[in-house]
Amino acid sequence: MKIGVFATEIIRKIYGKSLDEAGPLMRDFIKKTFKVLNELKLDCTEFSVKLDTLEKLCKITREVSNITLLLHEPGGECSAANLSYLDSEERKHVLEKLKATVDYAAAGGFTVVTVHPASYNPRAPGYAYSDVHYKYLEPREAWETSIKYLKYLANYASRKGVLLGLENMPTAVCIKGKVLKTPHFGKDCEELLKILSVVNSESLKITLDTGHANTVCQPADYIEELVDRVIHIHIHDNDGRYDQHAPLGTGIIDFNRFFKILRENNYSNTIVVERKIDEFTLSDIEKIKQWWRAPKSIYLNKFKEA
Ligand SMILES: [Mn+2]
């Protein structure tokens, strides 16, 4: 298993700004970031940048050889969450942006592009992002339409040699102190697997987000159902109510059991801490290594049982 942190968070920590704001200093920012990743003995990293930044970034990352590169889809208008836009012209525009993302990923040596499942107009109260619901199709049409586009995108990614990791979504978010339901597909494992089965492409796999899964059930129970499809993991913790990106071990996730399942299934892909870089970062990395190795107590208990 390859362990990493977000490169774009390292940049934010060191320079106090995003990679999108690097301007002519981009190459310096990247060089420094890879030096830090090497010093931390990490083997993978993920970038989350705007599309025009990615265009420049991919020319720099293609020179990197010792670290596995992951890419998060550019947010905003470029997100696969918008493949369910009501306006077909806007939808096609989103698809074009996603195709460009795949092109740059291939050029830059990124192995996986994490994409979000489609959003929809819930036409019901209690949902987040109500100011933009009108831009989306209602659930049934949103499903049909986004699946069609995802099939196209997966096929495109396949030709470019890039894998798409469809990320499981949280059931709730907290906005200005209010806990609201989320209007998108792919929250529980049944629905996520359903998307994979109807798209039916070897290039569409899963990016498993532990914090998102924890708003549904214990992430160990979640991953047990689909571990063979997981090509990348976002790891962070929370109290089970909504996405919090908390330090590992400070929430309610049973990581010992989560990593036990990864071990038992010989998980050999990537795992990235999806948190800002702070005083907990080193312990987050250390904890992953411990959980992955399995705590000594497990072996001791087994020894006692024998
Ligand atoms: Mn995530």
mmCIF file of N, CA, C and O in Angstrom, residues 150-193:
data_model
loop_
_atom_site.group_PDB
_atom_site.id
_atom_site.type_symbol
_atom_site.label_atom_id
_atom_site.label_comp_id
_atom_site.label_asym_id
_atom_site.label_seq_id
_atom_site.Cartn_x
_atom_site.Cartn_y
_atom_site.Cartn_z
ATOM 1 N N LEU A 150 -21.202 9.265 -17.923
ATOM 2 C CA LEU A 150 -20.113 8.564 -17.229
ATOM 3 C C LEU A 150 -19.567 7.424 -18.091
ATOM 4 O O LEU A 150 -18.362 7.166 -18.110
ATOM 5 N N LYS A 151 -20.476 6.735 -18.792
ATOM 6 C CA LYS A 151 -20.053 5.666 -19.703
ATOM 7 C C LYS A 151 -19.106 6.236 -20.746
ATOM 8 O O LYS A 151 -18.064 5.670 -21.041
ATOM 9 N N TYR A 152 -19.514 7.371 -21.300
ATOM 10 C CA TYR A 152 -18.690 8.026 -22.321
ATOM 11 C C TYR A 152 -17.322 8.395 -21.739
ATOM 12 O O TYR A 152 -16.278 8.125 -22.336
ATOM 13 N N LEU A 153 -17.337 8.995 -20.542
ATOM 14 C CA LEU A 153 -16.093 9.457 -19.916
ATOM 15 C C LEU A 153 -15.176 8.291 -19.560
ATOM 16 O O LEU A 153 -13.960 8.371 -19.750
ATOM 17 N N ALA A 154 -15.770 7.190 -19.063
ATOM 18 C CA ALA A 154 -14.972 6.009 -18.695
ATOM 19 C C ALA A 154 -14.311 5.421 -19.938
ATOM 20 O O ALA A 154 -13.145 5.021 -19.906
ATOM 21 N N ASN A 155 -15.061 5.395 -21.027
ATOM 22 C CA ASN A 155 -14.539 4.900 -22.291
ATOM 23 C C ASN A 155 -13.375 5.779 -22.761
ATOM 24 O O ASN A 155 -12.333 5.291 -23.211
ATOM 25 N N TYR A 156 -13.558 7.083 -22.607
ATOM 26 C CA TYR A 156 -12.518 8.051 -22.987
ATOM 27 C C TYR A 156 -11.262 7.844 -22.129
ATOM 28 O O TYR A 156 -10.139 7.794 -22.648
ATOM 29 N N ALA A 157 -11.468 7.685 -20.816
ATOM 30 C CA ALA A 157 -10.350 7.484 -19.883
ATOM 31 C C ALA A 157 -9.607 6.193 -20.222
ATOM 32 O O ALA A 157 -8.375 6.132 -20.158
ATOM 33 N N SER A 158 -10.364 5.184 -20.583
ATOM 34 C CA SER A 158 -9.781 3.890 -20.926
ATOM 35 C C SER A 158 -8.816 4.032 -22.102
ATOM 36 O O SER A 158 -7.713 3.493 -22.101
ATOM 37 N N ARG A 159 -9.233 4.803 -23.109
ATOM 38 C CA ARG A 159 -8.374 5.012 -24.278
ATOM 39 C C ARG A 159 -7.123 5.797 -23.922
ATOM 40 O O ARG A 159 -6.089 5.673 -24.563
ATOM 41 N N LYS A 160 -7.226 6.627 -22.861
ATOM 42 C CA LYS A 160 -6.078 7.452 -22.455
ATOM 43 C C LYS A 160 -5.211 6.760 -21.403
ATOM 44 O O LYS A 160 -4.225 7.315 -20.927
ATOM 45 N N GLY A 161 -5.646 5.569 -20.949
ATOM 46 C CA GLY A 161 -4.863 4.825 -19.961
ATOM 47 C C GLY A 161 -4.949 5.397 -18.552
ATOM 48 O O GLY A 161 -4.027 5.265 -17.749
ATOM 49 N N VAL A 162 -6.082 6.049 -18.246
ATOM 50 C CA VAL A 162 -6.283 6.639 -16.924
ATOM 51 C C VAL A 162 -7.482 5.950 -16.261
ATOM 52 O O VAL A 162 -8.459 5.625 -16.930
ATOM 53 N N LEU A 163 -7.373 5.706 -14.958
ATOM 54 C CA LEU A 163 -8.502 5.130 -14.235
ATOM 55 C C LEU A 163 -9.319 6.238 -13.583
ATOM 56 O O LEU A 163 -8.758 7.231 -13.107
ATOM 57 N N LEU A 164 -10.641 6.058 -13.558
ATOM 58 C CA LEU A 164 -11.502 6.989 -12.825
ATOM 59 C C LEU A 164 -11.881 6.329 -11.505
ATOM 60 O O LEU A 164 -12.277 5.161 -11.480
ATOM 61 N N GLY A 165 -11.761 7.070 -10.419
ATOM 62 C CA GLY A 165 -12.180 6.571 -9.109
ATOM 63 C C GLY A 165 -13.437 7.325 -8.708
ATOM 64 O O GLY A 165 -13.376 8.511 -8.376
ATOM 65 N N LEU A 166 -14.571 6.639 -8.767
ATOM 66 C CA LEU A 166 -15.833 7.277 -8.372
ATOM 67 C C LEU A 166 -15.878 7.317 -6.848
ATOM 68 O O LEU A 166 -15.794 6.289 -6.190
ATOM 69 N N GLU A 167 -15.992 8.522 -6.290
ATOM 70 C CA GLU A 167 -15.902 8.670 -4.835
ATOM 71 C C GLU A 167 -17.271 8.528 -4.172
ATOM 72 O O GLU A 167 -18.244 9.149 -4.601
ATOM 73 N N ASN A 168 -17.321 7.712 -3.110
ATOM 74 C CA ASN A 168 -18.551 7.617 -2.311
ATOM 75 C C ASN A 168 -18.781 8.942 -1.589
ATOM 76 O O ASN A 168 -17.832 9.586 -1.157
ATOM 77 N N MET A 169 -20.028 9.358 -1.503
ATOM 78 C CA MET A 169 -20.341 10.686 -0.972
ATOM 79 C C MET A 169 -20.921 10.636 0.447
ATOM 80 O O MET A 169 -21.479 9.618 0.863
ATOM 81 N N PRO A 170 -20.819 11.737 1.193
ATOM 82 C CA PRO A 170 -21.392 11.766 2.553
ATOM 83 C C PRO A 170 -22.912 11.953 2.497
ATOM 84 O O PRO A 170 -23.421 12.549 1.547
ATOM 85 N N THR A 171 -23.604 11.474 3.511
ATOM 86 C CA THR A 171 -25.066 11.635 3.550
ATOM 87 C C THR A 171 -25.451 13.034 4.015
ATOM 88 O O THR A 171 -26.563 13.486 3.770
ATOM 89 N N ALA A 172 -24.519 13.697 4.710
ATOM 90 C CA ALA A 172 -24.843 15.022 5.239
ATOM 91 C C ALA A 172 -23.623 15.931 5.273
ATOM 92 O O ALA A 172 -22.486 15.469 5.334
ATOM 93 N N VAL A 173 -23.885 17.225 5.191
ATOM 94 C CA VAL A 173 -22.824 18.218 5.372
ATOM 95 C C VAL A 173 -23.321 19.241 6.391
ATOM 96 O O VAL A 173 -24.526 19.369 6.617
ATOM 97 N N CYS A 174 -22.374 19.952 6.999
ATOM 98 C CA CYS A 174 -22.744 20.983 7.966
ATOM 99 C C CYS A 174 -22.390 22.333 7.354
ATOM 100 O O CYS A 174 -21.236 22.601 7.049
ATOM 101 N N ILE A 175 -23.412 23.143 7.105
ATOM 102 C CA ILE A 175 -23.179 24.456 6.518
ATOM 103 C C ILE A 175 -23.709 25.527 7.465
ATOM 104 O O ILE A 175 -24.901 25.546 7.783
ATOM 105 N N LYS A 176 -22.807 26.385 7.896
ATOM 106 C CA LYS A 176 -23.140 27.445 8.865
ATOM 107 C C LYS A 176 -23.900 26.887 10.067
ATOM 108 O O LYS A 176 -24.941 27.441 10.475
ATOM 109 N N GLY A 177 -23.427 25.770 10.601
ATOM 110 C CA GLY A 177 -24.004 25.185 11.803
ATOM 111 C C GLY A 177 -25.255 24.358 11.576
ATOM 112 O O GLY A 177 -25.812 23.783 12.513
ATOM 113 N N LYS A 178 -25.705 24.279 10.309
ATOM 114 C CA LYS A 178 -26.907 23.503 10.003
ATOM 115 C C LYS A 178 -26.522 22.192 9.329
ATOM 116 O O LYS A 178 -25.766 22.196 8.352
ATOM 117 N N VAL A 179 -27.032 21.065 9.842
ATOM 118 C CA VAL A 179 -26.745 19.772 9.223
ATOM 119 C C VAL A 179 -27.810 19.502 8.159
ATOM 120 O O VAL A 179 -29.010 19.474 8.457
ATOM 121 N N LEU A 180 -27.351 19.354 6.916
ATOM 122 C CA LEU A 180 -28.274 19.195 5.785
ATOM 123 C C LEU A 180 -27.968 17.925 4.996
ATOM 124 O O LEU A 180 -26.817 17.506 4.897
ATOM 125 N N LYS A 181 -29.025 17.328 4.418
ATOM 126 C CA LYS A 181 -28.852 16.149 3.569
ATOM 127 C C LYS A 181 -28.166 16.565 2.270
ATOM 128 O O LYS A 181 -28.249 17.721 1.851
ATOM 129 N N THR A 182 -27.493 15.613 1.621
ATOM 130 C CA THR A 182 -26.777 15.930 0.384
ATOM 131 C C THR A 182 -27.543 15.401 -0.838
ATOM 132 O O THR A 182 -27.979 14.252 -0.843
ATOM 133 N N PRO A 183 -27.684 16.255 -1.879
ATOM 134 C CA PRO A 183 -28.450 15.837 -3.060
ATOM 135 C C PRO A 183 -27.583 15.208 -4.147
ATOM 136 O O PRO A 183 -27.507 15.715 -5.247
ATOM 137 N N HIS A 184 -26.897 14.095 -3.806
ATOM 138 C CA HIS A 184 -26.165 13.410 -4.874
ATOM 139 C C HIS A 184 -26.202 11.900 -4.700
ATOM 140 O O HIS A 184 -26.511 11.387 -3.629
ATOM 141 N N PHE A 185 -25.881 11.203 -5.788
ATOM 142 C CA PHE A 185 -25.886 9.739 -5.799
ATOM 143 C C PHE A 185 -24.602 9.205 -5.159
ATOM 144 O O PHE A 185 -23.675 9.955 -4.897
ATOM 145 N N GLY A 186 -24.590 7.896 -4.935
ATOM 146 C CA GLY A 186 -23.349 7.227 -4.522
ATOM 147 C C GLY A 186 -22.993 7.396 -3.064
ATOM 148 O O GLY A 186 -21.821 7.548 -2.737
ATOM 149 N N LYS A 187 -24.003 7.429 -2.189
ATOM 150 C CA LYS A 187 -23.705 7.528 -0.754
ATOM 151 C C LYS A 187 -23.531 6.144 -0.134
ATOM 152 O O LYS A 187 -22.518 5.871 0.487
ATOM 153 N N ASP A 188 -24.512 5.267 -0.299
ATOM 154 C CA ASP A 188 -24.344 3.919 0.262
ATOM 155 C C ASP A 188 -23.673 2.995 -0.745
ATOM 156 O O ASP A 188 -23.627 3.296 -1.939
ATOM 157 N N CYS A 189 -23.129 1.865 -0.259
ATOM 158 C CA CYS A 189 -22.347 1.019 -1.172
ATOM 159 C C CYS A 189 -23.203 0.370 -2.249
ATOM 160 O O CYS A 189 -22.726 0.169 -3.365
ATOM 161 N N GLU A 190 -24.476 0.106 -1.947
ATOM 162 C CA GLU A 190 -25.337 -0.504 -2.963
ATOM 163 C C GLU A 190 -25.437 0.419 -4.184
ATOM 164 O O GLU A 190 -25.300 -0.013 -5.317
ATOM 165 N N GLU A 191 -25.682 1.717 -3.908
ATOM 166 C CA GLU A 191 -25.857 2.649 -5.022
ATOM 167 C C GLU A 191 -24.551 2.879 -5.787
ATOM 168 O O GLU A 191 -24.555 2.976 -7.015
ATOM 169 N N LEU A 192 -23.454 2.926 -5.038
ATOM 170 C CA LEU A 192 -22.157 3.126 -5.673
ATOM 171 C C LEU A 192 -21.852 1.938 -6.605
ATOM 172 O O LEU A 192 -21.426 2.128 -7.749
ATOM 173 N N LEU A 193 -22.108 0.736 -6.104
ATOM 174 C CA LEU A 193 -21.867 -0.472 -6.915
ATOM 175 C C LEU A 193 -22.814 -0.537 -8.107
ATOM 176 O O LEU A 193 -22.461 -1.022 -9.179
#
